[in-house]
mmCIF file of C-alpha atoms in Angstrom:
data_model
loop_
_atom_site.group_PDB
_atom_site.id
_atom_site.type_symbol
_atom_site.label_atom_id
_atom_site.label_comp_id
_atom_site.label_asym_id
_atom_site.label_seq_id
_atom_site.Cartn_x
_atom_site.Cartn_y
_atom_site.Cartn_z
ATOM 1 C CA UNK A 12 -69.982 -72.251 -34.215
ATOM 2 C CA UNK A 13 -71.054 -75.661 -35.079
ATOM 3 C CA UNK A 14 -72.074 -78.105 -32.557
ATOM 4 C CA UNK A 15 -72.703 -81.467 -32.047
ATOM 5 C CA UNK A 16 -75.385 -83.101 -33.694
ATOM 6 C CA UNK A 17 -76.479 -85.371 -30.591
ATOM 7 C CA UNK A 18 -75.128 -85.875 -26.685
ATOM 8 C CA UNK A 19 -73.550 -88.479 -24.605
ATOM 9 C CA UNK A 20 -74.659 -86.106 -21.747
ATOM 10 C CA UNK A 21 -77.807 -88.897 -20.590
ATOM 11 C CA UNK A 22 -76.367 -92.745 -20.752
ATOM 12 C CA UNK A 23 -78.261 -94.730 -23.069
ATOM 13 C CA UNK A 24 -79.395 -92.000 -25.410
ATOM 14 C CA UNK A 25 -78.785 -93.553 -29.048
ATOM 15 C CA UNK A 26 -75.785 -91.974 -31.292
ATOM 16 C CA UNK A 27 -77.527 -90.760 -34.337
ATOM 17 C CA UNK A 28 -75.722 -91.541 -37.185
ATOM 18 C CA UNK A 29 -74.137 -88.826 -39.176
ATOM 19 C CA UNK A 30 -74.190 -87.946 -42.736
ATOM 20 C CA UNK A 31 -73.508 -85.213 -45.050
ATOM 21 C CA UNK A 32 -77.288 -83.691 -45.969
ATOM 22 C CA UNK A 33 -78.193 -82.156 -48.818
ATOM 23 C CA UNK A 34 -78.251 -78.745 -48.972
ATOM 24 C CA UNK A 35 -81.031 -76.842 -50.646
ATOM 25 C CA UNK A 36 -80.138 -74.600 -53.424
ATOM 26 C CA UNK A 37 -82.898 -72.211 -52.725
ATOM 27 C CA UNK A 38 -82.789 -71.679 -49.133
ATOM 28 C CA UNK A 39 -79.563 -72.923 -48.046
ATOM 29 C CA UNK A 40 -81.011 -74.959 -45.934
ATOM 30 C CA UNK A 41 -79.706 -78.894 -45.213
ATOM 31 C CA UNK A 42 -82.237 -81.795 -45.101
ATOM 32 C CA UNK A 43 -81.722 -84.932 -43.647
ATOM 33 C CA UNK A 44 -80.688 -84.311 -39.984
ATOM 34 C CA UNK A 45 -81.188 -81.030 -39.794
ATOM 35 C CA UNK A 46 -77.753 -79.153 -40.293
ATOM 36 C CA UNK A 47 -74.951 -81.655 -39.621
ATOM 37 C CA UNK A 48 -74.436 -81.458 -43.197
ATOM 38 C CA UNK A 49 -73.343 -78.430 -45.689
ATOM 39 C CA UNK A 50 -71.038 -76.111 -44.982
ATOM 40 C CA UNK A 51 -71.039 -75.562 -41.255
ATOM 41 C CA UNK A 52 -70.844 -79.352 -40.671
ATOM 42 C CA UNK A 53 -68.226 -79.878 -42.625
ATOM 43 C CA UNK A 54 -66.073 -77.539 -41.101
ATOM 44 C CA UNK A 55 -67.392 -78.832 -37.736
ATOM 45 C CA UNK A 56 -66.063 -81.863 -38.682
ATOM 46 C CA UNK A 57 -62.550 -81.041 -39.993
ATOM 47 C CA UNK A 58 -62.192 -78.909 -36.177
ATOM 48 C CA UNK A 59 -62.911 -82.220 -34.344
ATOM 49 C CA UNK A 60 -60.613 -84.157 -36.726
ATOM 50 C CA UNK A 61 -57.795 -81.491 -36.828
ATOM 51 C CA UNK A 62 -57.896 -81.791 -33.058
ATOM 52 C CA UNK A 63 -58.631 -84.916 -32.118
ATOM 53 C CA UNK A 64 -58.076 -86.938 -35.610
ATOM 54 C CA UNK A 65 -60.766 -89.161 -37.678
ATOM 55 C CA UNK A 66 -64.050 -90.389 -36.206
ATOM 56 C CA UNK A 67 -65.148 -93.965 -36.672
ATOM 57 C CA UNK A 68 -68.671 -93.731 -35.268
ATOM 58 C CA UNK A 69 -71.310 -90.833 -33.960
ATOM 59 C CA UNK A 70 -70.048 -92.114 -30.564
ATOM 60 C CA UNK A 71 -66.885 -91.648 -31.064
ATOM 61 C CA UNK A 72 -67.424 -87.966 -32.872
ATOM 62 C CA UNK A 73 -69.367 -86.704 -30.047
ATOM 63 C CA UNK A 74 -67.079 -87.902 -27.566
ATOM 64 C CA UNK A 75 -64.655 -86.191 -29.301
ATOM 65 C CA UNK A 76 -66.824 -83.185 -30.340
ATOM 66 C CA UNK A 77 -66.929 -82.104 -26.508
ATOM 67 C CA UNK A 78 -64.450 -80.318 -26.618
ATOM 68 C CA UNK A 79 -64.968 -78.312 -29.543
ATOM 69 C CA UNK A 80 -68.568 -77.724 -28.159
ATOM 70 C CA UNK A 81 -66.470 -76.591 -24.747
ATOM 71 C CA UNK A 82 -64.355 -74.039 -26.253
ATOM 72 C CA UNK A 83 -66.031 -72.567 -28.578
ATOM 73 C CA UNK A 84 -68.952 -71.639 -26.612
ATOM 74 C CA UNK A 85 -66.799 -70.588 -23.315
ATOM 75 C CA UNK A 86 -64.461 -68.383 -26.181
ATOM 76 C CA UNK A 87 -67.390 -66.960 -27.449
ATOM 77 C CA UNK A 88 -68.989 -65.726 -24.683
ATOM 78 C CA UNK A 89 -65.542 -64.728 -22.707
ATOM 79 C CA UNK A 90 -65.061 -62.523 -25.495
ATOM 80 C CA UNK A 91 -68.221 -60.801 -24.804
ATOM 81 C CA UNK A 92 -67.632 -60.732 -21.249
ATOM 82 C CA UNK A 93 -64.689 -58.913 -21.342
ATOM 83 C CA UNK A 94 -65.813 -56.560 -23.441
ATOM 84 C CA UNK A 95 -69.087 -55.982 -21.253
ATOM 85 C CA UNK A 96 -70.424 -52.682 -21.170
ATOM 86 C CA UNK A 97 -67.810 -51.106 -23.481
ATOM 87 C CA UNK A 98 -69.253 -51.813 -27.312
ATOM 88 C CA UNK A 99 -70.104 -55.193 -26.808
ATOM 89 C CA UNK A 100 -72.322 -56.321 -28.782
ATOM 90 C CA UNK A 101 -75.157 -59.186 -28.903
ATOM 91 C CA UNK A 102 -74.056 -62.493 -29.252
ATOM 92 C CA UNK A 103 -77.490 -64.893 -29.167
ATOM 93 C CA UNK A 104 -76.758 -68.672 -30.318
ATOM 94 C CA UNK A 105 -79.485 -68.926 -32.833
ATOM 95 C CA UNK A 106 -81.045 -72.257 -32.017
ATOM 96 C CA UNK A 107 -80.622 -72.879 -28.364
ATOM 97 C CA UNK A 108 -82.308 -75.812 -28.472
ATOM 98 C CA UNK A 109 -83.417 -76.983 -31.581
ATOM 99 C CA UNK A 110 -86.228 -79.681 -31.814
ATOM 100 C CA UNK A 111 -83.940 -81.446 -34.639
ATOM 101 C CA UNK A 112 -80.528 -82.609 -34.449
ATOM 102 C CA UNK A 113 -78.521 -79.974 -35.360
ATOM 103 C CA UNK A 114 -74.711 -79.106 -35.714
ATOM 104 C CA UNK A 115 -75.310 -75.348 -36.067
ATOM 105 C CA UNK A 116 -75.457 -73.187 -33.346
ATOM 106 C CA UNK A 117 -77.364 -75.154 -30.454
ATOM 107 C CA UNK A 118 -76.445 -74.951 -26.640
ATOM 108 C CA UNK A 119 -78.221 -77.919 -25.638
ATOM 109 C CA UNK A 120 -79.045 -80.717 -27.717
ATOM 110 C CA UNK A 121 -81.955 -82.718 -29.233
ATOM 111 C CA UNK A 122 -84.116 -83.728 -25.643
ATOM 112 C CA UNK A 123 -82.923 -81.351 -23.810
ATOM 113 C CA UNK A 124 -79.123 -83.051 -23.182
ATOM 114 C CA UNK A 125 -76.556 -80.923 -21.638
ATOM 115 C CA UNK A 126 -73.038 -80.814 -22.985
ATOM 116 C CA UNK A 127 -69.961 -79.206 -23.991
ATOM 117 C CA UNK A 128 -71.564 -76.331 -25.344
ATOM 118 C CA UNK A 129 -73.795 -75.330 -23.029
ATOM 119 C CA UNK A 130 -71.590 -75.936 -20.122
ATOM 120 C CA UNK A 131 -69.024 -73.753 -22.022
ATOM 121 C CA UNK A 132 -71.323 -70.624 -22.113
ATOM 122 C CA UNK A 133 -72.387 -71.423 -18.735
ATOM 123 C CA UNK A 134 -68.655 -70.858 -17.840
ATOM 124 C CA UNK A 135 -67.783 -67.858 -19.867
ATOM 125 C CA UNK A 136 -71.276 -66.595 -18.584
ATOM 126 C CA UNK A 137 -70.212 -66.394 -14.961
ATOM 127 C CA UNK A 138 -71.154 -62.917 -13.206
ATOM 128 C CA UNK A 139 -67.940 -63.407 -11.256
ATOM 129 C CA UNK A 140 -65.369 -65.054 -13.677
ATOM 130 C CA UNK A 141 -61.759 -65.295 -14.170
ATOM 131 C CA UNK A 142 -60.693 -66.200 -17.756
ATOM 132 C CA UNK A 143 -57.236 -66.028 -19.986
ATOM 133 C CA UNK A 144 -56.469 -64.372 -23.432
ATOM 134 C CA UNK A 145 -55.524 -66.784 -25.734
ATOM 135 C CA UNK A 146 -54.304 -64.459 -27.842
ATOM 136 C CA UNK A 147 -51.115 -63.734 -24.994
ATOM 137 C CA UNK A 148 -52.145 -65.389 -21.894
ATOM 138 C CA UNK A 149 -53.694 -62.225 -20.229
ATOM 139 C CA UNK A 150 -55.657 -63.250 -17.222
ATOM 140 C CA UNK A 151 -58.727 -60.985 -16.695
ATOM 141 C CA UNK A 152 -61.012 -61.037 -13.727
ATOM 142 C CA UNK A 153 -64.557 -60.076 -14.221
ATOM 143 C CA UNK A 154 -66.954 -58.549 -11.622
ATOM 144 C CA UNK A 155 -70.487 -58.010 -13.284
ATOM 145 C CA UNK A 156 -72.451 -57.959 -10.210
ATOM 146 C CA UNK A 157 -73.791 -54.693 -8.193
ATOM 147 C CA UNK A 158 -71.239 -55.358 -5.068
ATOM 148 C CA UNK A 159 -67.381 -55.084 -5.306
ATOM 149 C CA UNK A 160 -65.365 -57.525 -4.322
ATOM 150 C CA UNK A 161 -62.014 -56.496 -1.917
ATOM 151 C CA UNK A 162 -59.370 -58.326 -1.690
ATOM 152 C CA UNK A 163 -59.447 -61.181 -4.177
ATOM 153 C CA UNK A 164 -57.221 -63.511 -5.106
ATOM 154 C CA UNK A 165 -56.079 -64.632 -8.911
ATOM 155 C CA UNK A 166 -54.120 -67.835 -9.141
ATOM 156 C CA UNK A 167 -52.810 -69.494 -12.451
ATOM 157 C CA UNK A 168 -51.276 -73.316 -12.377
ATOM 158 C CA UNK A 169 -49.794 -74.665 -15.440
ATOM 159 C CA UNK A 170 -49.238 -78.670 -15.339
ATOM 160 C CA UNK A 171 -48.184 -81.101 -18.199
ATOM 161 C CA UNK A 172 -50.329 -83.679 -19.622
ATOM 162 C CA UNK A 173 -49.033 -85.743 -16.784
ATOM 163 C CA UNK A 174 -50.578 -84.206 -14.234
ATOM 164 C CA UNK A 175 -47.502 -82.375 -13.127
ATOM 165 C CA UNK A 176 -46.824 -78.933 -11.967
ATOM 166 C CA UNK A 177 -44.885 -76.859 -14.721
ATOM 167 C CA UNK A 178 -42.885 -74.091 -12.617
ATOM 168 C CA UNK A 179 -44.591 -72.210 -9.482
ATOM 169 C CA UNK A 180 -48.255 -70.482 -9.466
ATOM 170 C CA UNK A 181 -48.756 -66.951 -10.515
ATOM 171 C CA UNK A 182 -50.590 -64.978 -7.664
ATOM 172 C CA UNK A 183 -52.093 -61.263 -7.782
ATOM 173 C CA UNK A 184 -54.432 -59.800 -5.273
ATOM 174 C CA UNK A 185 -57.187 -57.939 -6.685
ATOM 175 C CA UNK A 186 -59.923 -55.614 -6.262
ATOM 176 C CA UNK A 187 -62.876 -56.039 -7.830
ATOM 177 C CA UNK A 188 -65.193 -53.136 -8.683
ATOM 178 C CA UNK A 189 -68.668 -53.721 -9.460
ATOM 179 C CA UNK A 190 -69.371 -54.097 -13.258
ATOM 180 C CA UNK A 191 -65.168 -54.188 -14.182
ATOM 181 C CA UNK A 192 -62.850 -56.239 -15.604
ATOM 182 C CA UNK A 193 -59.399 -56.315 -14.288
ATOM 183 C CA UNK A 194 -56.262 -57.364 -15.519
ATOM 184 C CA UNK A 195 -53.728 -59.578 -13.442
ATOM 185 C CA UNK A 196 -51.117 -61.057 -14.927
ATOM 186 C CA UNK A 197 -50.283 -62.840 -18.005
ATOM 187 C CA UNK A 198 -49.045 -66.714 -18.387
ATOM 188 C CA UNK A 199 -48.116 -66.777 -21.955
ATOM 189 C CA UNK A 200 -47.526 -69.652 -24.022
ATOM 190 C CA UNK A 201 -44.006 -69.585 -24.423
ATOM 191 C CA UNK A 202 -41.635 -72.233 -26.764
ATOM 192 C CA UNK A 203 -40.265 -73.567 -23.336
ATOM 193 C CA UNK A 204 -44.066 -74.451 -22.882
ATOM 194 C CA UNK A 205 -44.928 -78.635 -23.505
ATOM 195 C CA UNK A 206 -47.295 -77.667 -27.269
ATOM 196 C CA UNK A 207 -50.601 -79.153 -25.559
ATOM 197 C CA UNK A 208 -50.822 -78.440 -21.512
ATOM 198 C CA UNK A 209 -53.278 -77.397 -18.696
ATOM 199 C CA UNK A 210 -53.952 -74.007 -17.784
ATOM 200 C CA UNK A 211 -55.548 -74.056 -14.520
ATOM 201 C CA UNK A 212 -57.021 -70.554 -13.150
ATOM 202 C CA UNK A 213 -58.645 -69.582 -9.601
ATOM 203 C CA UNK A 214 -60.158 -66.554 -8.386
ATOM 204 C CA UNK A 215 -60.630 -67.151 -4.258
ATOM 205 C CA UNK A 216 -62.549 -64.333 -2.084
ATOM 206 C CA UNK A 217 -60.940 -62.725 0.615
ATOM 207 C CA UNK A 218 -62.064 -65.358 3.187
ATOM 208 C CA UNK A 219 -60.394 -67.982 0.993
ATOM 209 C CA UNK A 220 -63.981 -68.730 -0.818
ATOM 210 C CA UNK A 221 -63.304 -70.742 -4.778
ATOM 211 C CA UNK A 222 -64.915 -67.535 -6.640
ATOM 212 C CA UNK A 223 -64.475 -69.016 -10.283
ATOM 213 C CA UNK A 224 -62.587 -71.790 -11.327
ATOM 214 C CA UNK A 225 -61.654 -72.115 -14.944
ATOM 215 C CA UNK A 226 -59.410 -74.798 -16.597
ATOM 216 C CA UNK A 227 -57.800 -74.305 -20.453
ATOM 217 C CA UNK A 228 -56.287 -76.903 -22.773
ATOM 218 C CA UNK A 229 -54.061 -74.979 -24.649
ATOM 219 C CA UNK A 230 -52.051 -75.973 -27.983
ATOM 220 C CA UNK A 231 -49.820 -74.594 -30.667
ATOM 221 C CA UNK A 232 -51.604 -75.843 -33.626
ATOM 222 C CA UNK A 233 -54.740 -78.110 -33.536
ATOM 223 C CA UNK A 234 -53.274 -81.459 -34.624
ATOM 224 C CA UNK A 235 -51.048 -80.963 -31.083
ATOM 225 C CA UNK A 236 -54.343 -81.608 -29.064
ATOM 226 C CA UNK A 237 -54.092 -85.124 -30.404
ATOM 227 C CA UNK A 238 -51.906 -85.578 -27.586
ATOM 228 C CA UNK A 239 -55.067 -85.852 -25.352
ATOM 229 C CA UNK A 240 -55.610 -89.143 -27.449
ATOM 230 C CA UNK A 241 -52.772 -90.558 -25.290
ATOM 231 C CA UNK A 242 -53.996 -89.806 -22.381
ATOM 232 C CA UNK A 243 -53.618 -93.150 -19.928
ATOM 233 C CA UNK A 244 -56.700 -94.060 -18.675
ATOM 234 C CA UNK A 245 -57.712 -93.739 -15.326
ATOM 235 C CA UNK A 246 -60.502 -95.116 -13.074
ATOM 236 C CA UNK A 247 -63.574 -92.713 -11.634
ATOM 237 C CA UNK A 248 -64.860 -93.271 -8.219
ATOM 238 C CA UNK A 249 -68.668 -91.736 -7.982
ATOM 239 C CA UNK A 250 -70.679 -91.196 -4.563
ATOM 240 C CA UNK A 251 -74.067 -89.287 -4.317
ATOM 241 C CA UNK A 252 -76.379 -88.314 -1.877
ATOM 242 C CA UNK A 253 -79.991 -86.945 -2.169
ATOM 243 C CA UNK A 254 -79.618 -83.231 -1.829
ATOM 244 C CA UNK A 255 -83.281 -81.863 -2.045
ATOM 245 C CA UNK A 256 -86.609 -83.192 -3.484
ATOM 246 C CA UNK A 257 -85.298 -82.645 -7.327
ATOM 247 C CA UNK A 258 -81.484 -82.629 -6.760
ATOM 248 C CA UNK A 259 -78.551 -84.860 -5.932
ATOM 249 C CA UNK A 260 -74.702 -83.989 -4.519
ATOM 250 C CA UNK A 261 -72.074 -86.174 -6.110
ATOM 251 C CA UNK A 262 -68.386 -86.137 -5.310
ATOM 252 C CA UNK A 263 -66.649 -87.411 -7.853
ATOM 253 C CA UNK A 264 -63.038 -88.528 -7.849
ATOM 254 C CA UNK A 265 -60.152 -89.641 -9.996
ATOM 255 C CA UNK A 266 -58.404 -92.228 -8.770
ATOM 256 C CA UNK A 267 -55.604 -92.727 -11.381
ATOM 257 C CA UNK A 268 -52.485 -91.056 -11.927
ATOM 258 C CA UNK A 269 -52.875 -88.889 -14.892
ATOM 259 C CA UNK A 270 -55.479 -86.384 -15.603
ATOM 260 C CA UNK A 271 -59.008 -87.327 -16.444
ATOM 261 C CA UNK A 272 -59.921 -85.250 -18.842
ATOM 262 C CA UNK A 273 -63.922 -83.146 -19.425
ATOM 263 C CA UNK A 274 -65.511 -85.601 -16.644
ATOM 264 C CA UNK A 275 -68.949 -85.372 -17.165
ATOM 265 C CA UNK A 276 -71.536 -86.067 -14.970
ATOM 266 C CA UNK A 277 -75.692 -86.923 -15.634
ATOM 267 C CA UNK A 278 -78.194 -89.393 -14.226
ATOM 268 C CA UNK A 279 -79.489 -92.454 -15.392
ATOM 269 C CA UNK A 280 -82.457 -94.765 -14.542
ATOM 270 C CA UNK A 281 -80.927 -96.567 -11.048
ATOM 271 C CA UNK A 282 -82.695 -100.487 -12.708
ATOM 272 C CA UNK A 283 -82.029 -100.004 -16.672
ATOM 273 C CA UNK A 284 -78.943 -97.279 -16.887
ATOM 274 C CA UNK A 285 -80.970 -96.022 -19.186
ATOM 275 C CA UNK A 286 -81.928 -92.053 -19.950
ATOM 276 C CA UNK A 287 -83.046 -90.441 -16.546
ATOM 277 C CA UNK A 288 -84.737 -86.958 -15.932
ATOM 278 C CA UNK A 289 -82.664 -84.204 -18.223
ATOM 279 C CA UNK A 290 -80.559 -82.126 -15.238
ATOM 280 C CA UNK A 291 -78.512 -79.288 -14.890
ATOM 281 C CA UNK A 292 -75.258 -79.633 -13.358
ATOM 282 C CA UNK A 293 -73.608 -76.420 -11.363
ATOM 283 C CA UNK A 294 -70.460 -77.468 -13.049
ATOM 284 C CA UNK A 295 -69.698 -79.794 -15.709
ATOM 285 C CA UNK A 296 -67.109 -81.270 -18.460
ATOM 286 C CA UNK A 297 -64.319 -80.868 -15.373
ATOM 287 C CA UNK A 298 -60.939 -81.672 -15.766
ATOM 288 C CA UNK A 299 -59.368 -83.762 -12.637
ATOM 289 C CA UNK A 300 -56.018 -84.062 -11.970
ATOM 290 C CA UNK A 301 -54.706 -87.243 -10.295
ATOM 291 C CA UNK A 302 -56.246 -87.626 -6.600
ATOM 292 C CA UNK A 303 -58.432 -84.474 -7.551
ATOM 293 C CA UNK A 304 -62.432 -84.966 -7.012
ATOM 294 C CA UNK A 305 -64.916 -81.891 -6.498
ATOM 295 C CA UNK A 306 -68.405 -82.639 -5.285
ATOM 296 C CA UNK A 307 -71.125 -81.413 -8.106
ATOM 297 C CA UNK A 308 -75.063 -80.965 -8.028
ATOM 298 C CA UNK A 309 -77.373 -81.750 -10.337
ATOM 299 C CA UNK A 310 -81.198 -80.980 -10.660
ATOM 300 C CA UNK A 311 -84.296 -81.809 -12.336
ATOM 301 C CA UNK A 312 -87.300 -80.333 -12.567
ATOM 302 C CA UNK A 313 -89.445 -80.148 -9.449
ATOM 303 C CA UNK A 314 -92.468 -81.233 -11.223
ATOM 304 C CA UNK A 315 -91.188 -84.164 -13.262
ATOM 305 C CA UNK A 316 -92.355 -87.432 -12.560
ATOM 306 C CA UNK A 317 -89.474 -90.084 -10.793
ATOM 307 C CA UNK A 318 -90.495 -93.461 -9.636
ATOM 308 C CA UNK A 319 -87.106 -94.298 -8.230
ATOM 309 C CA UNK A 320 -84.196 -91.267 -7.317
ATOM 310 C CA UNK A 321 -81.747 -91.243 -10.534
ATOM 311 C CA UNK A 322 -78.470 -92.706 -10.377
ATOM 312 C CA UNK A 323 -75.484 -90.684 -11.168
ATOM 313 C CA UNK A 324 -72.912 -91.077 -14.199
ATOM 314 C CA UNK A 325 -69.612 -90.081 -14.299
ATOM 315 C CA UNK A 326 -67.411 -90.744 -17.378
ATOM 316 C CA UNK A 327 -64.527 -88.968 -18.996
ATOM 317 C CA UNK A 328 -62.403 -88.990 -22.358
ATOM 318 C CA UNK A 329 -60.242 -91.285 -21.060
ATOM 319 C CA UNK A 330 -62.180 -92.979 -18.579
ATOM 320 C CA UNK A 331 -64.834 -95.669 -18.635
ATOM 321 C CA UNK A 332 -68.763 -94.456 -16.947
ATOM 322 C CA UNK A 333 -68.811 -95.599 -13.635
ATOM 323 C CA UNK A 334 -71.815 -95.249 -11.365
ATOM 324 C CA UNK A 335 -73.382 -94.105 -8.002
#
């Protein structure tokens, strides 16, 4: 699964540009940058542009690249999850963080950036997870811990590009044994179905507890995602608050009245706006529906030098960064 060859996951990190490299006859390996070239990058680049149409810039092909990065990761490794303990077999990315820029395999990028891809398999990687087939719409929940889990809830939403609810949830209860995968209930992509839409999925504990959240773009064919292109954009609202020596809380909010769509969030120098500390987010390339906002933390090593506490970065595919 190709990936991108740089991230827009730290603000001011520069866009390098891409090219097709040469690739050697001998080895099969590409020069230049690394791998953005050659087969895999080519096809990397026809999946962005199938989805998401023609790039003009790096910028603008890793914006877009996100959320190839996204769902091919999170596919990947859902696959393997549900088939956990019953022939599954390995499935290592082969350079998880390559000191080159790469478009071949990486979950995190050149400098340690964090993305679409790696917050992808973070998500299918969940010990407690709910996902959906994509083949029909089955929605699985997954219990890979030692403890089971009584009375669960599963929830599916769909909504229109809008930001609208299409029909009424779907709601099972569910018992979760420890190391299982259950079936609930299947939302399947039907032709009554808008051909690009939101599948939004919840599994709650029985004290009402968000479990797993998981959010799917779905489309017919890949040129329907291009839909996303006309996605009106909306304004971000960012607050943060020191949550630890080496973290920070931030809520962030969308304050428009359409979706924002694969909000990401990272820090930045609090004078320049330049690249801050690399940090982890516990969630990541969100989408928010109109009025929405979830509060996310992100944290950098406990040893790194800061002079200042980092300033957080929210930005979206259809919304300019905003900070806090």
């Amino acid at each position: 699964m190709p990936k991108n060859p740089t991230s827009l996951s730290r603000p001011g990190s520069a866009a390098v540009p891409v090219r097709t490299a040469r690739v050697s006859p001998r080895s099969g390996r590409s020069g230049g940058l690394g791998g953005t070239g050659g087969r895999h990058g080519d096809t990397y680049h026809r999946a962005v542009g199938d989805r998401l149409g023609t790039s003009a810039s790096a910028e603008e092909l890793c914006r877009k690249g996100q959320f190839v990065d996204y769902e091919s990761m999170r596919a990947m490794f859902e696959a393997w999850n549900n088939r956990m303990w019953r022939g599954a077999g390995a499935l290592p990315p082969a350079l998880p963080h390559p000191a080159l820029h790469t478009a071949v395999w990486p979950v995190c990028g050149h400098g340690l950036d964090m993305s679409g891809a790696y917050y992808g398999a973070r998500k299918g990687c969940e010990p407690v997870h709910v996902q959906a087939d994509p083949a029909d719409g089955t929605v699985l929940a997954a219990n890979h811990t030692g403890a089971a889990l009584r009375g669960a809830t599963v929830a599916a939403q769909l909504y229109d590009l809008g930001g609208r609810p299409i029909g009424g949830p779907s709601l099972s209860a569910a018992d979760l044994a420890a190391g299982s995968v259950t079936d609930a209930f299947a939302v399947p992509f039907t032709r009554a179905l808008p051909a690009t839409h939101l599948l939004r999925l919840r599994l709650t504990g029985a004290d009402g507890a968000l479990l797993s959240a998981n959010d799917y773009w779905r489309y017919r064919t890949p040129t329907d995602m291009r839909s996303l292109n006309g996605l009106p954009n909306v304004r971000l609202s960012v607050d943060s608050r020191p949550a630890g020596p080496a973290a920070v809380a931030a809520t962030v909010a969308n304050t428009g009245t359409s979706p924002a769509a694969m909000v990401g969030l990272s820090l930045a120098a609090p004078r320049s706006g330049g690249p801050a500390l690399p940090a982890l987010a516990d969630d990541n390339c969100l989408w928010l529906l109109p009025g929405e906002s979830r509060e996310v933390t992100l944290r950098w090593p406990a040893g790194a030098r800061a002079a200042q506490a980092p300033a957080v970065v929210a930005r979206a595919y259809n919304a300019l960064p905003v900070t806090g």
